[in-house]
C-alpha positions as a Python dict, from the first residue, in 0.01 Angstrom:
ca = {
    (1, 'M'): (0, 0, 0),
    (2, 'K'): (322, 50, -231),
    (3, 'R'): (589, 302, -108),
    (4, 'G'): (502, 621, -253),
    (5, 'V'): (150, 552, -364),
    (6, 'Q'): (-99, 719, -191),
    (7, 'E'): (-452, 589, -155),
    (8, 'M'): (-760, 848, -204),
    (9, 'K'): (-1127, 798, -151),
    (10, 'V'): (-1333, 769, -473),
    (11, 'K'): (-1539, 1033, -434),
    (12, 'D'): (-1221, 1263, -396),
    (13, 'F'): (-1047, 1142, -654),
    (14, 'F'): (-1322, 1218, -900),
    (15, 'R'): (-1359, 1587, -796),
    (16, 'R'): (-991, 1663, -791),
    (17, 'V'): (-1025, 1537, -1171),
    (18, 'R'): (-1317, 1738, -1220),
    (19, 'G'): (-1138, 2006, -1049),
    (20, 'Q'): (-863, 2004, -1276),
    (21, 'A'): (-1025, 1987, -1547),
    (22, 'L'): (-1226, 2337, -1490),
    (23, 'Y'): (-937, 2531, -1347),
    (24, 'L'): (-721, 2429, -1656),
    (25, 'A'): (-1031, 2589, -1839),
    (26, 'A'): (-990, 2895, -1614),
    (27, 'L'): (-631, 2920, -1742),
    (28, 'H'): (-719, 2936, -2051),
    (29, 'Q'): (-974, 3179, -2040),
    (30, 'A'): (-692, 3333, -1855),
    (31, 'Q'): (-439, 3333, -2182),
    (32, 'K'): (-722, 3443, -2446),
    (33, 'C'): (-795, 3749, -2206),
    (34, 'L'): (-420, 3844, -2226),
    (35, 'I'): (-377, 3752, -2577),
    (36, 'T'): (-726, 3977, -2667),
    (37, 'E'): (-587, 4273, -2426),
    (38, 'V'): (-312, 4261, -2645),
    (39, 'A'): (-379, 4268, -2953),
    (40, 'G'): (-770, 4321, -2944),
    (41, 'P'): (-943, 4629, -3157),
    (42, 'K'): (-973, 4823, -2772),
    (43, 'G'): (-624, 4715, -2635),
    (44, 'T'): (-522, 4932, -2390),
    (45, 'A'): (-332, 5249, -2470),
    (46, 'Y'): (-38, 5199, -2293),
    (47, 'D'): (124, 5516, -2421),
    (48, 'S'): (-106, 5747, -2357),
    (49, 'P'): (-83, 6004, -2072),
    (50, 'R'): (-209, 5911, -1763),
    (51, 'V'): (-523, 5992, -1616),
    (52, 'S'): (-349, 6144, -1349),
    (53, 'G'): (-96, 6376, -1567),
    (54, 'G'): (218, 6192, -1544),
    (55, 'E'): (436, 6138, -1831),
    (56, 'M'): (410, 5841, -2138),
    (57, 'G'): (360, 5471, -2018),
    (58, 'D'): (633, 5291, -2131),
    (59, 'L'): (517, 5046, -2368),
    (60, 'S'): (799, 4808, -2371),
    (61, 'N'): (768, 4721, -1998),
    (62, 'K'): (373, 4656, -2019),
    (63, 'I'): (540, 4480, -2302),
    (64, 'L'): (795, 4212, -2141),
    (65, 'Q'): (557, 4232, -1803),
    (66, 'M'): (265, 4072, -2066),
    (67, 'Y'): (495, 3875, -2235),
    (68, 'A'): (600, 3704, -1864),
    (69, 'E'): (255, 3646, -1776),
    (70, 'S'): (181, 3459, -2121),
    (71, 'S'): (462, 3237, -1985),
    (72, 'Q'): (358, 3179, -1698),
    (73, 'L'): (44, 3107, -1830),
    (74, 'A'): (142, 2875, -2029),
    (75, 'S'): (378, 2664, -1772),
    (76, 'C'): (93, 2668, -1552),
    (77, 'I'): (-106, 2502, -1860),
    (78, 'L'): (139, 2266, -1972),
    (79, 'T'): (131, 2126, -1589),
    (80, 'V'): (-207, 2102, -1560),
    (81, 'S'): (-273, 1960, -1868),
    (82, 'I'): (-35, 1701, -1742),
    (83, 'R'): (-173, 1627, -1440),
    (84, 'L'): (-511, 1635, -1564),
    (85, 'M'): (-412, 1343, -1862),
    (86, 'H'): (-274, 1161, -1622),
    (87, 'D'): (-562, 1190, -1358),
    (88, 'R'): (-827, 1134, -1631),
    (89, 'C'): (-650, 788, -1764),
    (90, 'E'): (-665, 640, -1426),
    (91, 'A'): (-1072, 784, -1336),
    (92, 'L'): (-1101, 636, -1715),
    (93, 'R'): (-951, 312, -1614),
    (94, 'Q'): (-1181, 324, -1293),
    (95, 'I'): (-1495, 408, -1447),
    (96, 'D'): (-1450, 111, -1707),
    (97, 'K'): (-1451, -118, -1432),
    (98, 'L'): (-1830, -32, -1393),
    (99, 'G'): (-1970, -217, -1743),
    (100, 'D'): (-2281, -24, -1722),
    (101, 'A'): (-2285, 213, -1967),
    (102, 'K'): (-2571, 499, -1826),
    (103, 'M'): (-2306, 511, -1485),
    (104, 'C'): (-2019, 538, -1712),
    (105, 'A'): (-2183, 781, -1971),
    (106, 'V'): (-2277, 968, -1592),
    (107, 'L'): (-1909, 992, -1452),
    (108, 'T'): (-1743, 1056, -1770),
    (109, 'E'): (-1962, 1330, -1876),
    (110, 'Y'): (-1940, 1509, -1485),
    (111, 'Y'): (-1616, 1450, -1396),
    (112, 'I'): (-1417, 1334, -1711),
    (113, 'N'): (-1544, 1677, -1950),
    (114, 'A'): (-1694, 1846, -1641),
    (115, 'H'): (-1992, 1958, -1746),
    (116, 'T'): (-2277, 2032, -1509),
    (117, 'W'): (-2561, 1832, -1391),
    (118, 'P'): (-2790, 1991, -1605),
    (119, 'E'): (-2575, 1939, -1926),
    (120, 'V'): (-2512, 1553, -1813),
    (121, 'A'): (-2865, 1488, -1777),
    (122, 'S'): (-2928, 1672, -2157),
    (123, 'I'): (-2669, 1473, -2306),
    (124, 'I'): (-2711, 1175, -2193),
    (125, 'G'): (-3162, 1201, -2260),
    (126, 'Y'): (-3225, 1144, -1837),
    (127, 'S'): (-3453, 1356, -1641),
    (128, 'L'): (-3192, 1508, -1359),
    (129, 'P'): (-3315, 1332, -1054),
    (130, 'H'): (-3228, 1012, -1247),
    (131, 'V'): (-2902, 1151, -1329),
    (132, 'Y'): (-2829, 1234, -954),
    (133, 'R'): (-2932, 830, -915),
    (134, 'L'): (-2723, 706, -1123),
    (135, 'H'): (-2444, 893, -1019),
    (136, 'G'): (-2489, 770, -681),
    (137, 'E'): (-2538, 426, -732),
    (138, 'A'): (-2210, 480, -985),
    (139, 'L'): (-1974, 578, -705),
    (140, 'N'): (-2177, 289, -462),
    (141, 'A'): (-2045, 50, -768),
    (142, 'L'): (-1685, 186, -766),
    (143, 'R'): (-1624, 161, -369),
    (144, 'E'): (-1740, -187, -367),
    (145, 'R'): (-1514, -282, -611),
    (146, 'T'): (-1216, -57, -490),
    (147, 'G'): (-1291, -71, -154),
    (148, 'D'): (-1361, 315, -102),
    (149, 'Y'): (-986, 401, -261),
    (150, 'I'): (-802, 454, -525),
    (151, 'A'): (-413, 402, -511),
    (152, 'E'): (-250, 691, -715),
    (153, 'A'): (116, 775, -797),
}
């Protein structure tokens, strides 16, 4: 193993790629919710009296807080996107080594595109049990080609 290069089990690497894709989708959803909260027609009235009888809320402080949250989300989205792009490229290189279109499709739809198993079955036109079998065969084939480990930088 080269210095500075770590190895990860094939299935763990693919799980990480899928997890990053799901995390990125959640971050985009959080950003969407934040934008909706600020600009939506049902946006919170931050300048109305509080229920507890306090004074008017400071709208500018709330806007600054939302701006800070938005900046943090954007930074996190960028970081995760870069890492995911790198890992997806490596995952696709590994998947391409299989040479079997059905196996490649199953791994790509599940791990790269982050679809659920029923969605994968529907997309590629196979039954769910058949998709599970192809998935197992594909991972075993990758393990044979890689020695069960994928080197990552």
